Structures are given as C-alpha cells and as structure tokens.
C-alpha cells in the first residue's frame, strides 16, 4: 500500500444510498472528507464526514461501534487533533468502513439518523492549528510577481534549489464563511514622503492549497523525502489574503508580516491522501537547464506520483452583482500541477534541519498561478500590480478588492475513469475597515 | 494602578524566611517569577513560584486555600495557559498573597513543605506556545548586520517607521537546558557554483528578550498602544539560534525560515510586569532627525516608562573549558534599553491590523545589540561575519559555534533603591549534526 494506491473505495461503480452524493461536485462516496461541525440544537463540536449534501456524525457512528474499534475514542473527539495524527493504514481502514456503510443499502436504517443536512450545520476549523507555514512553490506566481519588482531578474537565484517558505500566523486562520475585516496598516504611497497608517487600498486574495500535517517528527530528526507522504493527513483550499501596499513597505528584510497575518481562509473539509490517490500525477519534468533537486529532495516515487491532478478556480461576487442577482465572475482557473515543488518536497525540506512538524500544522503551497493570464492566482497578477483594471461581467472594474466583494475558491480533482471529487468551498466576504 | 506602579511588594526591606532568597541573583522575594515544573517522584507538571533556590508549589498552595480564591482552580493547572491570561489586577493580588506568605515567619511551618529544591525539579515550557513572533527592534543589531550586506545603507528605509517583525516557529521552542542539534541545511558556499546540503558551518546565537502574551484580542480588533501593557503577562530570555549560511541562501524574498526554526531556547521563568515595575525606564529619545512614531505607536506613558532597565549578558563555555575547569567566557553585555521600539509598541503594532494575539503567544525582541563591540548580541557581529575570530580566555578561537559549545544568557534588572532581580538562565549546548 502506497500513498497513491487505488482500491475498491475508488471504484466509479460505487454508489451511496445517500442520493445527493451521486454526481455531487465535491462529496461523492469516493471522497469521504472529514470536518468538524456543530449544530444549533446540541452543544459542542463533533467530527463529521461529508457525503453529498449531508454530514455523517462520526461520533454517533463510533458510539454505535460501527467503525474500527481502535478508532472509536478518537472519532468521538470534539476536534480532529488526534484523528489527523493516525497512521495511513488506520485512516484507510476507516475509509473502507465508511464507504461500506454508506454504500450498503441494508445499513441505511441505522445510519440515516446520523446524517445531518449541511445547511443545518456550522463548520469549524478541523483542529487548533499548531504552526502555519506558507511556501512559494507556484513558480509562475513567483515569476509574475518578481517581474513587477525585478523585470530583468524575476526569479531569485535560490528559487530552483530551495522550496522557499516562511512562517505565517496560525491564530488568524478561519474556516470558509467568516468575513474578513479590511486591515489598517502602515504603508508608504509612492508619492508620499512618509508612511501613513490607513486601511489597505490594495487588498488581494491568493489562491493556494493547504496541507494538513498528520503524524509529526521529533525535534532534531529530519523526515526523509521517502517518508514525507506518511506525515500528510489531508488537503484543503486556502486563501492567503494579502494587503499589497502594507506588504511592499514592511517586507524587507524579514518577509511579509502584518500584510498577511490579519486573516487566512481555509475550506473546512480535510480531503484525505487516500481520496486523492486516483488524481496523483507525475511531477512535470523540469525545463531544460534547470538544476535537479538535491538528494534530500529527490525521490523517484515522488516524481512519478507527487503532483496533484486538481483544477482550481476563483470566483468574485461583488455587492452590486449580488443585488442584481448576477452569477459570480470567474477570475481564474488553472491546474495545481503548476507547482515547482511537490507537497512531499515541502514536508521533507521543512523538516530537513530537524524542525519538528506537529499534528495539526498547516502548510500552504503559496499562490498557484499559471504562465497565462487565465490562470493568474491573485489580483496583483491579474491587474498587473493595479495598473490594468479588470472588467467584470457586471461591467464593474477592479484592480484590488472592494468592501462587500466575496472571493470563492473551489477545486476539482479529476482523472479518466474515476469519479471526480472536490474540496468544498473556501469563501469569504470583505467587511469595511474598523 | 499602572503597569509601572511600585508598591510594598517591591520594598527592599522585605525579606523572605526562605534564606536562599536573600541576596539571590535572580529570585529574591521581590521577583516571584512563575514557572511550570515536574518532579521525578510525582506524575504530571505543576505551576511553581521561584524563591531563592526553591520552587514553591502553587498547586499545593491553592489546595490549602492560601491564595485568592478566584485563582484557586487556575493555579492548580498543569500549565500556565490560563494563569497567563488573568487580568493584571488578579496577578497583582496573587503577587501580594505570595509575598506575604513568603515573608511572614509565622507561615513557615505551613508553607515550607510546599517548597522543593530547584535541583530536584525539571522546568518545562510555561504553556504550549500559540504563535511565536520575532521582532527586530535592536537597532544596533540591524545596523551591524545591515552594514555587512549593505555597507552604504545598513538600515532599510522602513526601519525607523515600522517595528519590523516576522513569524517564527513555535513548535521548536524549548526551555533552557535542552541541547541543540546542529542543523543540516541547504547553503551555497561563496566559491561554489551550486548549493550543498550539509551541517551548518556558521551556527550562531542571538541575544533576545521574550514577551509572553496574556490576554488576547479578537480577530479584527486592534490593541491601542495605551492598552498594550494589559496584554503582556511576563518576560523571559530568548536565544534565537541561527544558521547564518543557511539564512544567507534561503532568506530572499520571504525572510528567514529553516535557518531559524530548528530550535529556540527560552528561560523557563515568567517574570511578571509587576516584578519589573521598579526597573521601568524612559524610552531613550530618538536621535535628532529620526521620524516620530505614527500616532498608533505613540503614547506618553510608554515613552516615560516603556523601556526595560535590564542588563543582559552572554557567556560561552567550550568543551575544552569545561574539561580544564575554566569559568565561562563572557562574550558580551549590554542594556535592554538598546531597543528602538518598546514592547508595548511591538504589541500595538502586531495587533494594529486586527491580528489576534492569544494567551501563550511569545514575542521576541530580536537581537539586542549595542553600538560598541562589548555589547554585540551575536557572533555574526562579534566575528564580523566570520572574518575576525574571537580569542577566548582559554586560548581557543571562535568565529561561529562549535559542537560542545554552550551559550548561557542571563540578565539583571536593577535600579537605585531596589533589590535587583533576574530571569534565571537561558542555556543550551550544541550537539553534533545527526
């Protein structure tokens, strides 16, 4: 069994007796993503499994002793702190049990009362996030942004050798739906002699994927690239909101700080490595002349299966569009294979100095962009640093986000011969500055 | 009552019946620092109070109902997560109760059994650290380091306007005494065409102070500078170990990452704002021509009392020195007033964009250095980037740290008419790379 092994749970012929799961964009029975939810009528939070437009209460299932017995206690927790850390083989056993229960019509009378309509549930963060690290593996983003600052030299010399990353703020990560207050910050308008302290005028989104760390490593003990996948518990979508004017003024020499840490939004569902197994792809070969990764980042299996066959898209809905009943405007769409480094390389690099990853850490990929405009992953790229306003379907224009704007990120993992799956939504609306 | 108010607990005439407290370098009864400790013979961790060479078991005191009743439960916790977050008035009440109990000879028979020799205890982190942010407020460090990279322009244009900071790694912070494994990392020797992956050859320490966040703020709600002190629960010493060669190769454009996150060491005792009240000092006036802080960072009280009258020092002991029985070699000493921004300004800036600070967050000041060599806060400065080896008292030389070297940071808060207090020790030894 490998992290890319396909088994009967991926069989496209499998259908759940939960009718809404059949053909569901995100949550057919081939997905079985985990999340933490609450309901108005009962206290506390519980772990649930997404199935169609329903959430299956994992705690109730555990209480009924319908899952592998060694996981009963962990599945009854109020958060996924412990569930994230279980070994892949246990997660796989749980997946098989869930798949069987949700496909076997005979189980329906027992299981159906444990299902809740997703509209009646509130989704929370899967766990308290330990440390949050954001990488920069979207090479086209690095190129597009770098070109604005260093036209002759967009990519710095280290980029193709080091999976560049930095530490972000864990406390301000929120699940989809929580509004974002426009941050106030220090910034220096180009024409001004001195900085001002004012609401950001260049509020942007960044299209990313998130990686949940499952089992950790001890401080001082690196994770070999061949073991990296064993430390990954799942994936989500991530919007790394950014105040570009604050960023431009503050980021030297230690990197982005207040321009990024006021809020980050994630999709609340943890899509497991097992669910994504059919959508694993070979890492695209490096362009001629690029250096090969150093040995601690090299693994043939990772090269053969480490990329993610996931198509990402971003939609914008403005206040005026909502009022007029217009559909969201698609800002961009592009594949996650536009990553120069794989998630396994991110993990192995992060721990290569002995830094201890811990269960519930979150890694961001960094903005996933594309060489061509339709795949640009931020307004900074789409509007060329604010110089070229976009015209929306509503006739409005945008360089950066305005109050009332709502950004939604969605994604689909698809492969020939398999039922495609999604991640749920990563969505939030901008509130005016306080 | 203000955060700089002096009261009878600071009276130099106060003496504890714990004999070792009288004249103790760090922990006379005027200090009363909190820590989390364990003992071999009993399970679990408990909160303790440092008094001379003893630790007073706060849980035992709470069980005996000898502290303010509203704090009984919190003081019985296994960590300081909740104790850090109590309001200053409650912390002050607890301080008064502890001071009275430890000074009143009549209480000795009851309290003495709750004291443990510090040698018999293990000290732990006060709590699980939420987010760790490292600032860069040591202007002389910024100058000294900046000069090595940009001789004509050592300080970047934002430095005197923005309290520069960045997010660090919380999971790899360890209390004093835990050895540091020399990290391996990617670095590019100046003469090489390509980077190598090898143990760091430029392992350094950084002399810093740490600030524990007590009560937090809600996401989206800034902390006014006038309220900043209310969010600070205490202070410690911090060594931000750094791999300079890794740092030089990886840090652009997003800042230091693996060069810093392999290990940070803190002194385990939380020295409260109340204990430090007598040692508050006016923030040194900004040099002629420097910009004044923007209004969100300006507060007359903070200017009058926001600096810390603390003298810091760093000692190095090599393996050879230990074998020969030589005393530690003092590398540097200098005052914490060499900070360009106060800790209140750090807090207000951090939350100015609505970023939510949470109880148990740790802020580092960044390296506190001095204009003159005797106060340089890192080997990078002392050895001029490795160009000028130091000669130690043992006759050995150092540019950067070697395996077996041990760095110890200590500090003394002193002011005329008051009993000086300390922070305990922030110490760790270098182990060879794995």
Tab-separated table of N, CA and C in Angstrom, chain B residues 93-221:
chain	number	residue	atom	x	y	z
B	93	UNK	N	-2.842	40.735	42.860
B	93	UNK	CA	-3.372	40.187	44.121
B	93	UNK	C	-2.629	38.896	44.486
B	94	UNK	N	-2.374	38.070	43.488
B	94	UNK	CA	-1.639	36.827	43.725
B	94	UNK	C	-0.223	37.137	44.210
B	95	UNK	N	0.396	38.125	43.589
B	95	UNK	CA	1.749	38.535	43.990
B	95	UNK	C	1.774	38.989	45.458
B	96	UNK	N	0.793	39.763	45.837
B	96	UNK	CA	0.738	40.233	47.230
B	96	UNK	C	0.571	39.061	48.192
B	97	UNK	N	-0.312	38.139	47.833
B	97	UNK	CA	-0.530	36.980	48.702
B	97	UNK	C	0.752	36.162	48.842
B	98	UNK	N	1.436	35.933	47.734
B	98	UNK	CA	2.673	35.134	47.757
B	98	UNK	C	3.757	35.846	48.556
B	99	UNK	N	3.864	37.136	48.342
B	99	UNK	CA	4.887	37.900	49.052
B	99	UNK	C	4.645	37.827	50.557
B	100	UNK	N	3.408	37.987	50.956
B	100	UNK	CA	3.084	37.928	52.386
B	100	UNK	C	3.390	36.547	52.974
B	101	UNK	N	2.983	35.511	52.271
B	101	UNK	CA	3.202	34.148	52.769
B	101	UNK	C	4.693	33.841	52.907
B	102	UNK	N	5.473	34.342	51.979
B	102	UNK	CA	6.904	34.013	51.977
B	102	UNK	C	7.714	34.929	52.883
B	103	UNK	N	7.101	35.996	53.394
B	103	UNK	CA	7.821	36.907	54.293
B	103	UNK	C	7.395	36.739	55.747
B	104	UNK	N	6.215	36.206	55.948
B	104	UNK	CA	5.684	36.075	57.297
B	104	UNK	C	6.204	34.776	57.922
B	105	UNK	N	7.110	34.922	58.855
B	105	UNK	CA	7.739	33.758	59.502
B	105	UNK	C	6.682	32.798	60.089
B	106	UNK	N	5.566	33.377	60.529
B	106	UNK	CA	4.521	32.542	61.141
B	106	UNK	C	3.939	31.539	60.142
B	107	UNK	N	4.070	31.850	58.853
B	107	UNK	CA	3.521	30.958	57.836
B	107	UNK	C	4.479	29.818	57.487
B	108	UNK	N	5.697	29.949	57.943
B	108	UNK	CA	6.733	28.994	57.533
B	108	UNK	C	6.354	27.525	57.720
B	109	UNK	N	5.826	27.155	58.893
B	109	UNK	CA	5.536	25.719	59.087
B	109	UNK	C	4.563	25.151	58.058
B	110	UNK	N	3.616	25.987	57.634
B	110	UNK	CA	2.636	25.502	56.660
B	110	UNK	C	3.220	25.487	55.242
B	111	UNK	N	3.978	26.523	54.920
B	111	UNK	CA	4.431	26.693	53.534
B	111	UNK	C	5.677	25.860	53.229
B	112	UNK	N	6.552	25.718	54.197
B	112	UNK	CA	7.844	25.082	53.909
B	112	UNK	C	7.724	23.708	53.246
B	113	UNK	N	6.756	22.870	53.657
B	113	UNK	CA	6.625	21.575	52.970
B	113	UNK	C	6.229	21.690	51.498
B	114	UNK	N	5.795	22.860	51.102
B	114	UNK	CA	5.401	23.050	49.685
B	114	UNK	C	6.557	23.560	48.835
B	115	UNK	N	7.740	23.675	49.447
B	115	UNK	CA	8.928	24.133	48.716
B	115	UNK	C	9.741	22.932	48.248
B	116	UNK	N	10.265	23.033	47.041
B	116	UNK	CA	11.130	21.969	46.518
B	116	UNK	C	12.444	22.569	46.058
B	117	UNK	N	13.543	21.859	46.310
B	117	UNK	CA	14.825	22.386	45.815
B	117	UNK	C	14.817	22.400	44.278
B	118	UNK	N	15.273	23.490	43.719
B	118	UNK	CA	15.193	23.621	42.252
B	118	UNK	C	16.005	22.520	41.564
B	119	UNK	N	17.064	22.039	42.210
B	119	UNK	CA	17.871	20.963	41.597
B	119	UNK	C	17.069	19.672	41.454
B	120	UNK	N	16.029	19.525	42.275
B	120	UNK	CA	15.242	18.283	42.220
B	120	UNK	C	14.088	18.389	41.226
B	121	UNK	N	14.001	19.537	40.559
B	121	UNK	CA	12.859	19.781	39.671
B	121	UNK	C	13.323	19.894	38.229
B	122	UNK	N	12.432	19.528	37.346
B	122	UNK	CA	12.659	19.820	35.924
B	122	UNK	C	11.727	20.948	35.537
B	123	UNK	N	12.286	21.927	34.809
B	123	UNK	CA	11.454	23.041	34.363
B	123	UNK	C	11.024	22.846	32.925
B	124	UNK	N	9.770	23.166	32.656
B	124	UNK	CA	9.167	22.948	31.340
B	124	UNK	C	8.799	24.284	30.720
B	125	UNK	N	8.322	24.230	29.481
B	125	UNK	CA	7.736	25.443	28.906
B	125	UNK	C	6.528	25.830	29.761
B	126	UNK	N	6.304	27.136	29.957
B	126	UNK	CA	5.152	27.558	30.771
B	126	UNK	C	3.820	27.088	30.204
B	127	UNK	N	3.730	27.011	28.900
B	127	UNK	CA	2.491	26.582	28.255
B	127	UNK	C	2.829	26.175	26.834
B	128	UNK	N	1.892	25.564	26.174
B	128	UNK	CA	2.061	25.347	24.736
B	128	UNK	C	2.009	26.719	24.069
B	129	UNK	N	3.050	27.034	23.346
B	129	UNK	CA	3.134	28.357	22.737
B	129	UNK	C	2.222	28.405	21.521
B	130	UNK	N	1.383	29.442	21.470
B	130	UNK	CA	0.453	29.567	20.347
B	130	UNK	C	1.221	29.968	19.092
B	131	UNK	N	1.361	31.250	18.887
B	131	UNK	CA	2.173	31.746	17.782
B	131	UNK	C	3.407	32.424	18.358
B	132	UNK	N	4.491	32.318	17.642
B	132	UNK	CA	5.739	32.955	18.052
B	132	UNK	C	6.121	33.980	16.991
B	133	UNK	N	6.305	35.211	17.411
B	133	UNK	CA	6.693	36.290	16.502
B	133	UNK	C	8.015	36.866	16.966
B	134	UNK	N	8.920	37.041	16.048
B	134	UNK	CA	10.198	37.637	16.410
B	134	UNK	C	10.312	39.019	15.766
B	135	UNK	N	10.598	39.997	16.603
B	135	UNK	CA	10.776	41.361	16.102
B	135	UNK	C	12.254	41.615	15.786
B	136	UNK	N	12.557	42.862	15.569
B	136	UNK	CA	13.889	43.238	15.071
B	136	UNK	C	14.170	44.631	15.621
B	137	UNK	N	13.835	44.808	16.913
B	137	UNK	CA	13.859	46.163	17.474
B	137	UNK	C	15.235	46.572	17.980
B	138	UNK	N	16.206	45.637	17.942
B	138	UNK	CA	17.559	46.008	18.337
B	138	UNK	C	18.234	46.762	17.194
B	139	UNK	N	18.152	48.064	17.225
B	139	UNK	CA	18.590	48.872	16.073
B	139	UNK	C	20.076	48.699	15.802
B	140	UNK	N	20.863	48.483	16.858
B	140	UNK	CA	22.307	48.343	16.632
B	140	UNK	C	22.617	47.012	15.944
B	141	UNK	N	21.829	45.979	16.273
B	141	UNK	CA	21.970	44.710	15.553
B	141	UNK	C	21.618	44.914	14.074
B	142	UNK	N	20.491	45.584	13.838
B	142	UNK	CA	20.076	45.829	12.450
B	142	UNK	C	21.163	46.602	11.704
B	143	UNK	N	21.759	47.554	12.395
B	143	UNK	CA	22.844	48.347	11.817
B	143	UNK	C	24.096	47.503	11.566
B	144	UNK	N	24.474	46.740	12.597
B	144	UNK	CA	25.704	45.952	12.491
B	144	UNK	C	25.604	44.896	11.390
B	145	UNK	N	24.445	44.232	11.333
B	145	UNK	CA	24.257	43.199	10.315
B	145	UNK	C	24.061	43.851	8.953
B	146	UNK	N	23.245	44.883	8.920
B	146	UNK	CA	22.978	45.567	7.652
B	146	UNK	C	24.261	46.058	7.006
B	147	UNK	N	25.190	46.513	7.847
B	147	UNK	CA	26.446	47.050	7.309
B	147	UNK	C	27.249	45.967	6.586
B	148	UNK	N	27.107	44.706	7.044
B	148	UNK	CA	27.853	43.625	6.387
B	148	UNK	C	27.321	43.350	4.983
B	149	UNK	N	26.009	43.580	4.806
B	149	UNK	CA	25.410	43.284	3.496
B	149	UNK	C	25.290	44.528	2.630
B	150	UNK	N	25.051	45.658	3.275
B	150	UNK	CA	24.841	46.914	2.552
B	150	UNK	C	25.624	48.012	3.253
B	151	UNK	N	26.955	48.062	3.031
B	151	UNK	CA	27.808	48.989	3.776
B	151	UNK	C	27.333	50.454	3.700
B	152	UNK	N	26.782	50.836	2.558
B	152	UNK	CA	26.398	52.245	2.402
B	152	UNK	C	25.026	52.533	2.970
B	153	UNK	N	24.277	51.467	3.255
B	153	UNK	CA	22.855	51.656	3.521
B	153	UNK	C	22.382	50.601	4.520
B	154	UNK	N	23.001	50.573	5.709
B	154	UNK	CA	22.738	49.436	6.612
B	154	UNK	C	21.278	49.330	7.055
B	155	UNK	N	20.659	50.447	7.365
B	155	UNK	CA	19.258	50.391	7.803
B	155	UNK	C	18.349	50.655	6.605
B	156	UNK	N	17.394	49.761	6.408
B	156	UNK	CA	16.456	49.963	5.298
B	156	UNK	C	15.520	51.136	5.625
B	157	UNK	N	14.896	51.727	4.586
B	157	UNK	CA	14.107	52.955	4.796
B	157	UNK	C	12.929	52.781	5.760
B	158	UNK	N	12.423	51.534	5.888
B	158	UNK	CA	11.247	51.350	6.754
B	158	UNK	C	11.605	51.232	8.236
B	159	UNK	N	12.887	50.997	8.558
B	159	UNK	CA	13.229	50.578	9.924
B	159	UNK	C	12.731	51.530	11.011
B	160	UNK	N	12.891	52.823	10.807
B	160	UNK	CA	12.543	53.784	11.860
B	160	UNK	C	11.056	54.152	11.866
B	161	UNK	N	10.297	53.544	10.945
B	161	UNK	CA	8.852	53.766	10.907
B	161	UNK	C	8.058	52.552	11.388
B	162	UNK	N	8.553	51.373	11.067
B	162	UNK	CA	7.822	50.119	11.318
B	162	UNK	C	8.580	49.267	12.325
B	163	UNK	N	7.960	48.817	13.395
B	163	UNK	CA	8.618	47.782	14.210
B	163	UNK	C	8.658	46.474	13.403
B	164	UNK	N	9.753	46.260	12.712
B	164	UNK	CA	9.869	45.096	11.815
B	164	UNK	C	9.774	43.797	12.632
B	165	UNK	N	9.001	42.879	12.128
B	165	UNK	CA	8.881	41.581	12.790
B	165	UNK	C	8.530	40.523	11.759
B	166	UNK	N	8.616	39.268	12.166
B	166	UNK	CA	8.205	38.177	11.290
B	166	UNK	C	7.796	37.008	12.161
B	167	UNK	N	7.077	36.091	11.558
B	167	UNK	CA	6.616	34.934	12.313
B	167	UNK	C	7.721	33.889	12.418
B	168	UNK	N	7.874	33.352	13.599
B	168	UNK	CA	8.834	32.281	13.813
B	168	UNK	C	8.109	30.971	14.076
B	169	UNK	N	8.867	29.963	14.413
B	169	UNK	CA	8.324	28.628	14.620
B	169	UNK	C	8.081	28.397	16.102
B	170	UNK	N	6.841	28.095	16.475
B	170	UNK	CA	6.528	27.874	17.889
B	170	UNK	C	6.921	26.469	18.352
B	171	UNK	N	6.789	25.469	17.479
B	171	UNK	CA	6.936	24.080	17.937
B	171	UNK	C	8.347	23.739	18.390
B	172	UNK	N	9.335	24.476	17.908
B	172	UNK	CA	10.718	24.107	18.214
B	172	UNK	C	11.325	24.962	19.325
B	173	UNK	N	10.503	25.665	20.075
B	173	UNK	CA	10.994	26.414	21.234
B	173	UNK	C	11.109	25.453	22.417
B	174	UNK	N	12.238	25.497	23.071
B	174	UNK	CA	12.500	24.584	24.181
B	174	UNK	C	13.010	25.375	25.386
B	175	UNK	N	12.756	24.859	26.590
B	175	UNK	CA	13.274	25.563	27.760
B	175	UNK	C	14.780	25.374	27.898
B	176	UNK	N	15.362	26.221	28.694
B	176	UNK	CA	16.789	26.180	28.996
B	176	UNK	C	17.234	24.765	29.317
B	177	UNK	N	18.377	24.386	28.775
B	177	UNK	CA	18.964	23.097	29.119
B	177	UNK	C	18.822	22.053	28.030
B	178	UNK	N	17.808	22.157	27.188
B	178	UNK	CA	17.633	21.156	26.130
B	178	UNK	C	18.700	21.390	25.058
B	179	UNK	N	19.499	20.364	24.749
B	179	UNK	CA	20.585	20.568	23.784
B	179	UNK	C	20.061	20.878	22.385
B	180	UNK	N	20.898	21.551	21.632
B	180	UNK	CA	20.560	21.961	20.269
B	180	UNK	C	21.342	21.083	19.296
B	181	UNK	N	20.645	20.368	18.437
B	181	UNK	CA	21.321	19.574	17.413
B	181	UNK	C	21.736	20.511	16.275
B	182	UNK	N	23.000	20.495	15.937
B	182	UNK	CA	23.458	21.326	14.810
B	182	UNK	C	22.638	20.988	13.574
B	183	UNK	N	21.981	21.967	12.995
B	183	UNK	CA	21.123	21.656	11.849
B	183	UNK	C	21.903	21.475	10.561
B	184	UNK	N	21.348	20.634	9.720
B	184	UNK	CA	21.843	20.481	8.361
B	184	UNK	C	20.938	21.316	7.463
B	185	UNK	N	21.521	21.884	6.446
B	185	UNK	CA	20.687	22.723	5.602
B	185	UNK	C	21.318	23.014	4.260
B	186	UNK	N	20.508	23.634	3.446
B	186	UNK	CA	20.975	23.999	2.112
B	186	UNK	C	21.664	25.349	2.190
B	187	UNK	N	22.848	25.402	1.636
B	187	UNK	CA	23.604	26.651	1.660
B	187	UNK	C	24.551	26.676	0.469
B	188	UNK	N	24.935	27.867	0.079
B	188	UNK	CA	25.772	27.985	-1.098
B	188	UNK	C	27.083	28.664	-0.706
B	189	UNK	N	28.135	27.865	-0.584
B	189	UNK	CA	29.433	28.481	-0.263
B	189	UNK	C	29.802	29.472	-1.361
B	190	UNK	N	30.426	30.579	-0.987
B	190	UNK	CA	30.685	31.638	-1.974
B	190	UNK	C	31.451	31.136	-3.194
B	191	UNK	N	32.336	30.153	-2.972
B	191	UNK	CA	33.170	29.690	-4.086
B	191	UNK	C	32.475	28.627	-4.931
B	192	UNK	N	31.320	28.113	-4.470
B	192	UNK	CA	30.675	27.002	-5.175
B	192	UNK	C	29.725	27.510	-6.248
B	193	UNK	N	29.525	26.677	-7.278
B	193	UNK	CA	28.593	27.028	-8.337
B	193	UNK	C	27.154	26.721	-7.944
B	194	UNK	N	27.008	25.719	-7.078
B	194	UNK	CA	25.670	25.257	-6.720
B	194	UNK	C	25.604	25.058	-5.208
B	195	UNK	N	24.401	25.064	-4.670
B	195	UNK	CA	24.285	24.866	-3.225
B	195	UNK	C	24.624	23.437	-2.818
B	196	UNK	N	24.983	23.274	-1.565
B	196	UNK	CA	25.192	21.951	-0.987
B	196	UNK	C	24.215	21.780	0.170
B	197	UNK	N	24.050	20.538	0.593
B	197	UNK	CA	23.222	20.230	1.764
B	197	UNK	C	24.152	19.625	2.794
B	198	UNK	N	24.413	20.355	3.845
B	198	UNK	CA	25.436	19.937	4.807
B	198	UNK	C	25.178	20.618	6.144
B	199	UNK	N	25.778	20.086	7.217
B	199	UNK	CA	25.621	20.755	8.512
B	199	UNK	C	26.077	22.206	8.425
B	200	UNK	N	25.379	23.072	9.116
B	200	UNK	CA	25.743	24.487	9.088
B	200	UNK	C	27.162	24.672	9.604
B	201	UNK	N	27.904	25.531	8.952
B	201	UNK	CA	29.262	25.874	9.388
B	201	UNK	C	29.280	27.246	10.063
B	202	UNK	N	28.127	27.870	10.172
B	202	UNK	CA	28.051	29.203	10.769
B	202	UNK	C	26.890	29.250	11.761
B	203	UNK	N	26.999	28.425	12.783
B	203	UNK	CA	25.951	28.363	13.798
B	203	UNK	C	26.155	29.498	14.802
B	204	UNK	N	25.123	30.250	15.050
B	204	UNK	CA	25.223	31.459	15.863
B	204	UNK	C	24.116	31.466	16.925
B	205	UNK	N	24.287	32.317	17.912
B	205	UNK	CA	23.223	32.580	18.881
B	205	UNK	C	22.720	33.995	18.616
B	206	UNK	N	21.563	34.312	19.187
B	206	UNK	CA	21.088	35.694	19.180
B	206	UNK	C	20.522	36.014	20.557
B	207	UNK	N	21.000	37.072	21.127
B	207	UNK	CA	20.593	37.516	22.462
B	207	UNK	C	19.291	38.311	22.355
B	208	UNK	N	18.232	37.760	22.948
B	208	UNK	CA	16.939	38.438	22.871
B	208	UNK	C	16.209	38.364	24.201
B	209	UNK	N	15.225	39.196	24.341
B	209	UNK	CA	14.245	39.013	25.406
B	209	UNK	C	12.947	38.507	24.786
B	210	UNK	N	12.190	37.737	25.576
B	210	UNK	CA	10.902	37.226	25.126
B	210	UNK	C	9.783	37.885	25.921
B	211	UNK	N	8.654	38.038	25.300
B	211	UNK	CA	7.489	38.666	25.922
B	211	UNK	C	6.315	37.698	25.818
B	212	UNK	N	5.746	37.319	26.970
B	212	UNK	CA	4.590	36.415	26.982
B	212	UNK	C	3.306	37.222	26.861
B	213	UNK	N	2.476	36.839	25.906
B	213	UNK	CA	1.169	37.485	25.786
B	213	UNK	C	0.210	36.848	26.795
B	214	UNK	N	-0.509	37.707	27.521
B	214	UNK	CA	-1.501	37.227	28.477
B	214	UNK	C	-2.872	37.225	27.825
B	215	UNK	N	-3.680	38.221	28.113
B	215	UNK	CA	-4.994	38.268	27.477
B	215	UNK	C	-4.827	38.636	26.004
B	216	UNK	N	-5.665	38.082	25.179
B	216	UNK	CA	-5.571	38.317	23.750
B	216	UNK	C	-6.553	39.374	23.277
B	217	UNK	N	-6.658	39.516	21.981
B	217	UNK	CA	-7.653	40.400	21.376
B	217	UNK	C	-8.391	39.627	20.293
B	218	UNK	N	-9.607	40.058	20.013
B	218	UNK	CA	-10.392	39.369	18.985
B	218	UNK	C	-9.861	39.692	17.596
B	219	UNK	N	-10.007	38.725	16.701
B	219	UNK	CA	-9.610	38.964	15.310
B	219	UNK	C	-10.367	40.172	14.764
B	220	UNK	N	-9.635	41.073	14.157
B	220	UNK	CA	-10.245	42.277	13.590
B	220	UNK	C	-10.270	43.465	14.537
B	221	UNK	N	-9.879	43.257	15.809
B	221	UNK	CA	-9.924	44.322	16.819
B	221	UNK	C	-8.509	44.694	17.255
